[in-house]
PDB file of C-alpha atoms and ligand atoms in Angstrom:
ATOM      1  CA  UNK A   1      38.613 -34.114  -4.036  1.00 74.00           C
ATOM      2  CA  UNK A   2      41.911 -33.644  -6.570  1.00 78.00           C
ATOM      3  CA  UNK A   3      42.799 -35.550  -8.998  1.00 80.00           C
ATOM      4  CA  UNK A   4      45.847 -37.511  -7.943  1.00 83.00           C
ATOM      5  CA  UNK A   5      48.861 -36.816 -10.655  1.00 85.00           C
ATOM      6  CA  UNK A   6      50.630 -38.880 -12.332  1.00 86.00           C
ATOM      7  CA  UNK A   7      52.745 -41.921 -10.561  1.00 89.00           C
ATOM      8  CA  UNK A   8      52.633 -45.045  -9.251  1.00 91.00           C
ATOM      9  CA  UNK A   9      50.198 -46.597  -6.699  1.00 90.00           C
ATOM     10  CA  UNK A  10      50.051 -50.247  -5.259  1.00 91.00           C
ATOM     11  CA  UNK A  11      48.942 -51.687  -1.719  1.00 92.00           C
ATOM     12  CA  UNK A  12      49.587 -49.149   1.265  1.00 91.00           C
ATOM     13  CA  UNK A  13      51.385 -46.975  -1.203  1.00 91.00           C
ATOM     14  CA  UNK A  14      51.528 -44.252  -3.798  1.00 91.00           C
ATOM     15  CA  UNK A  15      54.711 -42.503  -5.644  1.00 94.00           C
ATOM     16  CA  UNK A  16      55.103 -39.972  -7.498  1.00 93.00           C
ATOM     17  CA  UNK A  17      57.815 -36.871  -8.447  1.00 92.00           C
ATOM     18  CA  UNK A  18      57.722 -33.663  -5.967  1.00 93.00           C
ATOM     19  CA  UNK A  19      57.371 -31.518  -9.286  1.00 92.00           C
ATOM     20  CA  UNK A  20      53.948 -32.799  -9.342  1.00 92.00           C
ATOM     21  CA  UNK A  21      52.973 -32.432  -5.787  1.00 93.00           C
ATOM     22  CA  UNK A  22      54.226 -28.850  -5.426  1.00 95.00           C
ATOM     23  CA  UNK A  23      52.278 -28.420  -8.899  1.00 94.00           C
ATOM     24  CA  UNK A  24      49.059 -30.373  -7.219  1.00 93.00           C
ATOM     25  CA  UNK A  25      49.243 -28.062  -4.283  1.00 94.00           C
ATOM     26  CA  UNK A  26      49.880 -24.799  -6.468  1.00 95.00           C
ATOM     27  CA  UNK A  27      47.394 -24.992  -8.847  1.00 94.00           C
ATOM     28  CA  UNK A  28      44.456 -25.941  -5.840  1.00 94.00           C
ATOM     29  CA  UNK A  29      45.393 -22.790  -3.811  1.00 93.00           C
ATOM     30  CA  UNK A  30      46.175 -19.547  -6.352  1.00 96.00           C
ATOM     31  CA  UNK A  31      44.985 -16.847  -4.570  1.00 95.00           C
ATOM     32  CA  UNK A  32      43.655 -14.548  -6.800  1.00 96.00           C
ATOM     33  CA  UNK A  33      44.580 -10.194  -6.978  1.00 96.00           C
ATOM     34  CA  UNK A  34      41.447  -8.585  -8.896  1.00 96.00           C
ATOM     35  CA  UNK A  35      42.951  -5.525 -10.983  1.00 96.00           C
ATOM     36  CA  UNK A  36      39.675  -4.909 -11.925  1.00 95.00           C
ATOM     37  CA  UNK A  37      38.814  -1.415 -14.240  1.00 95.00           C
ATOM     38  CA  UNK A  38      35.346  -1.615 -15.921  1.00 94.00           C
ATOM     39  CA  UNK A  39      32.649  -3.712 -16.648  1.00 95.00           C
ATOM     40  CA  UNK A  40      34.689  -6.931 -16.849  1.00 96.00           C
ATOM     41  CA  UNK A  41      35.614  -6.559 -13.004  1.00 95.00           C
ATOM     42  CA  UNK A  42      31.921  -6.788 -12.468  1.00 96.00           C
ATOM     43  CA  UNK A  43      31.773 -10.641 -14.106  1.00 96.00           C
ATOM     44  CA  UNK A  44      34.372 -11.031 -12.401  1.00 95.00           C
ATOM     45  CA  UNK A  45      32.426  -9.984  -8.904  1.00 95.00           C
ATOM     46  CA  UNK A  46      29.493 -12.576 -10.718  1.00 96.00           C
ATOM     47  CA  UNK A  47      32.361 -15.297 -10.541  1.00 95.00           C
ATOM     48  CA  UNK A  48      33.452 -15.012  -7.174  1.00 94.00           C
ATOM     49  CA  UNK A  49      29.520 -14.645  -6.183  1.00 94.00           C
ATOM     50  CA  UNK A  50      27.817 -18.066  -4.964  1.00 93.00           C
ATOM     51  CA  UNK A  51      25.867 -18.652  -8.124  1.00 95.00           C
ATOM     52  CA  UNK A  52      29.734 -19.755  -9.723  1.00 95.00           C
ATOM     53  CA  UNK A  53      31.692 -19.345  -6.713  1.00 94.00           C
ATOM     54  CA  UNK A  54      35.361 -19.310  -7.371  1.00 93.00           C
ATOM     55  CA  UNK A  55      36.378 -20.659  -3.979  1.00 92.00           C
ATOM     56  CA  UNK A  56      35.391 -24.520  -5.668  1.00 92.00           C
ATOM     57  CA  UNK A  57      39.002 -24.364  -7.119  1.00 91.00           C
ATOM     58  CA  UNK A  58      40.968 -23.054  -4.646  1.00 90.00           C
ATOM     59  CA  UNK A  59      40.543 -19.308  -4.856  1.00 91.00           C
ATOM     60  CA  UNK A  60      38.305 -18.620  -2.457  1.00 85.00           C
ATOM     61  CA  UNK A  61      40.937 -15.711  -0.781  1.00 87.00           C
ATOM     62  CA  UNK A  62      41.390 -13.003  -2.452  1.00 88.00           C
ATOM     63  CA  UNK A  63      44.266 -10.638  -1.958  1.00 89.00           C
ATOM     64  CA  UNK A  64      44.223  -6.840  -2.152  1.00 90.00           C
ATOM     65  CA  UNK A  65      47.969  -6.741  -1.792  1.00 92.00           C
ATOM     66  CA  UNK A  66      50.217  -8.140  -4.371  1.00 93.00           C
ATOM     67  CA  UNK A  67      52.738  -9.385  -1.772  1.00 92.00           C
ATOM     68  CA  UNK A  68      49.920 -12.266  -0.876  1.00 92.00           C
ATOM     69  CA  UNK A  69      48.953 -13.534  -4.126  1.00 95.00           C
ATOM     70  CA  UNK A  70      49.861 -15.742  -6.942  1.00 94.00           C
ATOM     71  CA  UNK A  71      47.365 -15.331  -9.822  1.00 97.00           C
ATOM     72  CA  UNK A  72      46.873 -11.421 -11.568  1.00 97.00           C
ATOM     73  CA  UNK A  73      43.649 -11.167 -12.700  1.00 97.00           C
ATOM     74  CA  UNK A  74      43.441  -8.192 -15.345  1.00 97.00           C
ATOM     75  CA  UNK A  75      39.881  -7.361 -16.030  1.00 97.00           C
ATOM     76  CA  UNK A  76      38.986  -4.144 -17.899  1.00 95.00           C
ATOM     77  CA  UNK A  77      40.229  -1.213 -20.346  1.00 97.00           C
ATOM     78  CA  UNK A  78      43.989  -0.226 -19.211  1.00 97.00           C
ATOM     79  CA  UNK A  79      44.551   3.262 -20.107  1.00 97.00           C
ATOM     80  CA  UNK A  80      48.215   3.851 -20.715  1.00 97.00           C
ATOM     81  CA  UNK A  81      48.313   5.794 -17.684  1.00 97.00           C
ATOM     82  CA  UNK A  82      47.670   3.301 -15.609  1.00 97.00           C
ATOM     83  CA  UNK A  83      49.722   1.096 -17.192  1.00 97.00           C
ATOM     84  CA  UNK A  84      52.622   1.787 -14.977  1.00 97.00           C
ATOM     85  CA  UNK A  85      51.107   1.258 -11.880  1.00 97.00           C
ATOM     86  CA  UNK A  86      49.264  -2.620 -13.180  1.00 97.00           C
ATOM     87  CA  UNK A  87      53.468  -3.568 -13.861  1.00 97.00           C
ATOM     88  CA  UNK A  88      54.063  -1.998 -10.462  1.00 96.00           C
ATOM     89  CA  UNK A  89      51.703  -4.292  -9.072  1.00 97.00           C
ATOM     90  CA  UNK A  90      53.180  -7.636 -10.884  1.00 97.00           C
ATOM     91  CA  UNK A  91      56.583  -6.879 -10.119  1.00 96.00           C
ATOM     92  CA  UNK A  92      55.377  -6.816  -6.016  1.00 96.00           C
ATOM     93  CA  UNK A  93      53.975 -10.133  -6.190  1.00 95.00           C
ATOM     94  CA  UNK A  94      56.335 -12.995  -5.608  1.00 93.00           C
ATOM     95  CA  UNK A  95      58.135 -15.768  -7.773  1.00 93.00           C
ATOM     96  CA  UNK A  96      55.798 -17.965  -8.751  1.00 95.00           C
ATOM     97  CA  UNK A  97      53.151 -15.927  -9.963  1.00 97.00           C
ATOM     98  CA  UNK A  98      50.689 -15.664 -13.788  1.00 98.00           C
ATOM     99  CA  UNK A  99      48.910 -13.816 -15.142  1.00 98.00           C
ATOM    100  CA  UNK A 100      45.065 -13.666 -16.870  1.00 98.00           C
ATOM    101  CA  UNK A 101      44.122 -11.596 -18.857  1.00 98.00           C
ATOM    102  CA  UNK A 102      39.982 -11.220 -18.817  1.00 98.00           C
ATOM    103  CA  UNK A 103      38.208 -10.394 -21.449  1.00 97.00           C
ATOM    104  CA  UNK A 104      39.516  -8.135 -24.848  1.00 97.00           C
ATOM    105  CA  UNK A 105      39.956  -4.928 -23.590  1.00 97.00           C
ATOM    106  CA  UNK A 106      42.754  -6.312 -21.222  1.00 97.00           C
ATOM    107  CA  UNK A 107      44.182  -8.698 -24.093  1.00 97.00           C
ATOM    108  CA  UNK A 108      44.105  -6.447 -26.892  1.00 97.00           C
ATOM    109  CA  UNK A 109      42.476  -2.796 -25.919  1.00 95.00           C
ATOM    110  CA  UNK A 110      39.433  -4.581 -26.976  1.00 95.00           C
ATOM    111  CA  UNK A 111      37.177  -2.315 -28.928  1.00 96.00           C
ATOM    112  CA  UNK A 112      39.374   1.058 -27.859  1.00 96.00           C
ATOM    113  CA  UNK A 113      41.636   1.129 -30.521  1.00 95.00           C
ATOM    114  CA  UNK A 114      42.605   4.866 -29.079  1.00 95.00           C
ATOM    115  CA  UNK A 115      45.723   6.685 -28.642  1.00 96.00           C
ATOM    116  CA  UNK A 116      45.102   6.205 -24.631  1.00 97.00           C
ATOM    117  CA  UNK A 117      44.223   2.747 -24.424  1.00 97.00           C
ATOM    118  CA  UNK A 118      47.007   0.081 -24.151  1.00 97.00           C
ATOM    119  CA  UNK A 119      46.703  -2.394 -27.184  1.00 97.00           C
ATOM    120  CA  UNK A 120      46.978  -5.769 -24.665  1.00 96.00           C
ATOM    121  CA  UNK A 121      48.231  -6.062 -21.132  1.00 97.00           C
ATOM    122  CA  UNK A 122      51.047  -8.578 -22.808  1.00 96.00           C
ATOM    123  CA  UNK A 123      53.056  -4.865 -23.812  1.00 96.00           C
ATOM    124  CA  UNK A 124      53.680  -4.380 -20.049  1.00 97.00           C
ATOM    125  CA  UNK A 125      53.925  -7.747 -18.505  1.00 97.00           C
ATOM    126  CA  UNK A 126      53.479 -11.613 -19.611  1.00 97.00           C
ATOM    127  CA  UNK A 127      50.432 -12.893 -19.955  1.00 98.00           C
ATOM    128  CA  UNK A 128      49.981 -16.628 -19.257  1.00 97.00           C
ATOM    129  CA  UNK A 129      46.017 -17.126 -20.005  1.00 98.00           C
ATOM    130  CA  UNK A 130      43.793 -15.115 -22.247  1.00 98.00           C
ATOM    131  CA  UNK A 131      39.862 -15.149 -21.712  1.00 98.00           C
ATOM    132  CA  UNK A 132      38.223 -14.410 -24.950  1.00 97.00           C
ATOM    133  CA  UNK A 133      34.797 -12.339 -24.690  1.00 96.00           C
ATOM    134  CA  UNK A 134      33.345  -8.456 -24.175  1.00 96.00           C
ATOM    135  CA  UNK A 135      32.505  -9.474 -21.854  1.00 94.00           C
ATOM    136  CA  UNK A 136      33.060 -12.699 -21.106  1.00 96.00           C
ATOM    137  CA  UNK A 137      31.151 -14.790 -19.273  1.00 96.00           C
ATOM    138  CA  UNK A 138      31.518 -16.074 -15.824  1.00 96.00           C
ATOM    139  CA  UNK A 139      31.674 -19.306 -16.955  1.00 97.00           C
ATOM    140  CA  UNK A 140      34.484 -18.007 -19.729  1.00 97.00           C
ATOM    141  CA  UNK A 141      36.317 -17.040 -16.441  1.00 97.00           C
ATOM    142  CA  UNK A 142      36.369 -20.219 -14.786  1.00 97.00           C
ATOM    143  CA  UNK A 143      37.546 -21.795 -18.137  1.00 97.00           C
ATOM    144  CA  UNK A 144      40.798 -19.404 -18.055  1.00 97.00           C
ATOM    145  CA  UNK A 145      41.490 -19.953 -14.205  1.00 97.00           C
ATOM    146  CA  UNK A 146      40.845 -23.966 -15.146  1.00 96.00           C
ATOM    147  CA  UNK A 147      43.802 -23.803 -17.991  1.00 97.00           C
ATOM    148  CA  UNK A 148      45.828 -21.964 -15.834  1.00 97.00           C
ATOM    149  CA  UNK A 149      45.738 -24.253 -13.130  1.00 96.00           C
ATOM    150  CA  UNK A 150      46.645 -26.957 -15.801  1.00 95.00           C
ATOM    151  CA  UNK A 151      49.742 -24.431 -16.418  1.00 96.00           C
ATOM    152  CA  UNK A 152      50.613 -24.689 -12.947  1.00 96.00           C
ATOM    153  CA  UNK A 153      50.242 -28.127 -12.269  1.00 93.00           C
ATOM    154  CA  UNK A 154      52.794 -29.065 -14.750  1.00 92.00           C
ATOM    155  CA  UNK A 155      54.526 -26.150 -14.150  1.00 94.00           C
ATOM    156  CA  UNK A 156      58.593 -27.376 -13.733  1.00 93.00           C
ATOM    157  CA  UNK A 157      60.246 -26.375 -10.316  1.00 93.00           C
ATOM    158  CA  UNK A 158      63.143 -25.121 -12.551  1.00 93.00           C
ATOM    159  CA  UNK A 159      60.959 -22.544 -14.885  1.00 94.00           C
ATOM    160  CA  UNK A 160      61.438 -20.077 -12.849  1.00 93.00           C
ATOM    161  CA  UNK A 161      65.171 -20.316 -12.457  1.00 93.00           C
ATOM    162  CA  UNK A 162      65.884 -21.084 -16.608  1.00 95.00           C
ATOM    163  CA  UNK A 163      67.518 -19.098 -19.490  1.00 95.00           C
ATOM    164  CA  UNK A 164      64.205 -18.930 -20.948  1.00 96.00           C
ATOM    165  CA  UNK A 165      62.340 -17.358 -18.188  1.00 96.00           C
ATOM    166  CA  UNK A 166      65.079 -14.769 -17.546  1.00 96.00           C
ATOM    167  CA  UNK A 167      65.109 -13.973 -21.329  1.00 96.00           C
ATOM    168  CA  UNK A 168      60.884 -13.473 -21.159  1.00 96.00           C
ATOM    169  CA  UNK A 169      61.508 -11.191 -17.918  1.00 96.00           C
ATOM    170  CA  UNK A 170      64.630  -9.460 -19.724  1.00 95.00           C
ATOM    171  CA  UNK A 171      62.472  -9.036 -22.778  1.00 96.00           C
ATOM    172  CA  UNK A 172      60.143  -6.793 -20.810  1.00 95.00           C
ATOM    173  CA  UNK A 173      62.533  -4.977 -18.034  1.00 94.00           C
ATOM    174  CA  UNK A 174      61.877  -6.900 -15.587  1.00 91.00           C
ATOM    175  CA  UNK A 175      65.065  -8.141 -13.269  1.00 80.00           C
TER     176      UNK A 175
HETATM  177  S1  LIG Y 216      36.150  -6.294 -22.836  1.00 63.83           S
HETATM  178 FE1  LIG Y 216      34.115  -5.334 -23.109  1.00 63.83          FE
HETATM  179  S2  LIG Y 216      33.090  -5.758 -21.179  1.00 63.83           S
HETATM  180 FE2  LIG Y 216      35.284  -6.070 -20.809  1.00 63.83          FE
HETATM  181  S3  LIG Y 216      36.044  -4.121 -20.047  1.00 63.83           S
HETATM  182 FE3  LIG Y 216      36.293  -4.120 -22.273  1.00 63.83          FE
HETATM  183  S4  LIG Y 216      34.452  -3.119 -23.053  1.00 63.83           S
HETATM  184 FE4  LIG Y 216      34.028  -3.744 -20.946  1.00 63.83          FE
END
């Protein structure tokens, strides 16, 4: 069972804005895309396991092709090689989609401060969650996909459409 969101109820009925209920029904159904490179990808395999099993909130599908899914998960080192192809991969997915970045390697290059490491996955593409942690838990992963589905569920219907969210998309090359 969901929480119900915000609005009013009373006998035989229940109101509320269709923000909310498009946000109710994103947030319970982000299918998750595993771009997973190293040893964080494998707590990540521990989350979606039955011992923590993802699929409690929602995510029980995951998508091997960006064109079916709504929630990047970045877990591992990015070399700057690959860097290209991880922003190929975001731009493929469809409007509305986030981004979480697992673990410090993909927030900040982690402990590979290297010339072939990129410093954060945020240099490529926006990052809407970071999980903390080398490597973080699977617990620590539940807690990011849990504040991002509070970012989704009062997610406007008109972010997507603003100034503001052109400018962020501008502000890294993306049309
Ligand atoms: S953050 Fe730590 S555990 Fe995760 S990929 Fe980097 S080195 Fe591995």
């Amino acid at each position: 069972m969901v929480d119900l969101p915000e609005g009013y109820a009373g006998e035989g009925f229940y109101a509320t804005s269709f923000d909310k209920v498009v946000g109710l029904a994103r947030k319970n159904s982000l299918w998750p895309l595993p771009f997973a490179t190293s040893c964080c990808g494998i707590e990540f395999m521990a989350t979606m396991a039955s011992n923590y099993d993802l699929a409690r909130f929602g995510s029980e599908r995951m998508g091997f092709t960006p064109r079916q899914c709504d929630m990047l998960l970045v877990a591992g080192t990015i070399s700057k090689k690959l860097g290209p192809i991880l922003r190929q991969v975001y731009i493929q997915m469809a409007e509305p989609r986030w981004v979480v970045a697992i673990g410090a390697c993909a927030s900040s290059g982690g402990i590979f401060d290297s010339y072939s490491v990129l410093q954060g996955i945020d240099q490529i593409i926006p990052v809407d969650v970071y999980v903390p942690g080398c490597p973080p838990r699977p617990e620590g992963i539940l807690d990011g996909i849990l504040k991002l589905q509070e970012l989704v569920g009062n997610e406007s219907l008109r972010r997507r459409t603003s100034e503001k969210y052109k400018e962020l998309m501008e502000s890294y090359g993306i049309k």
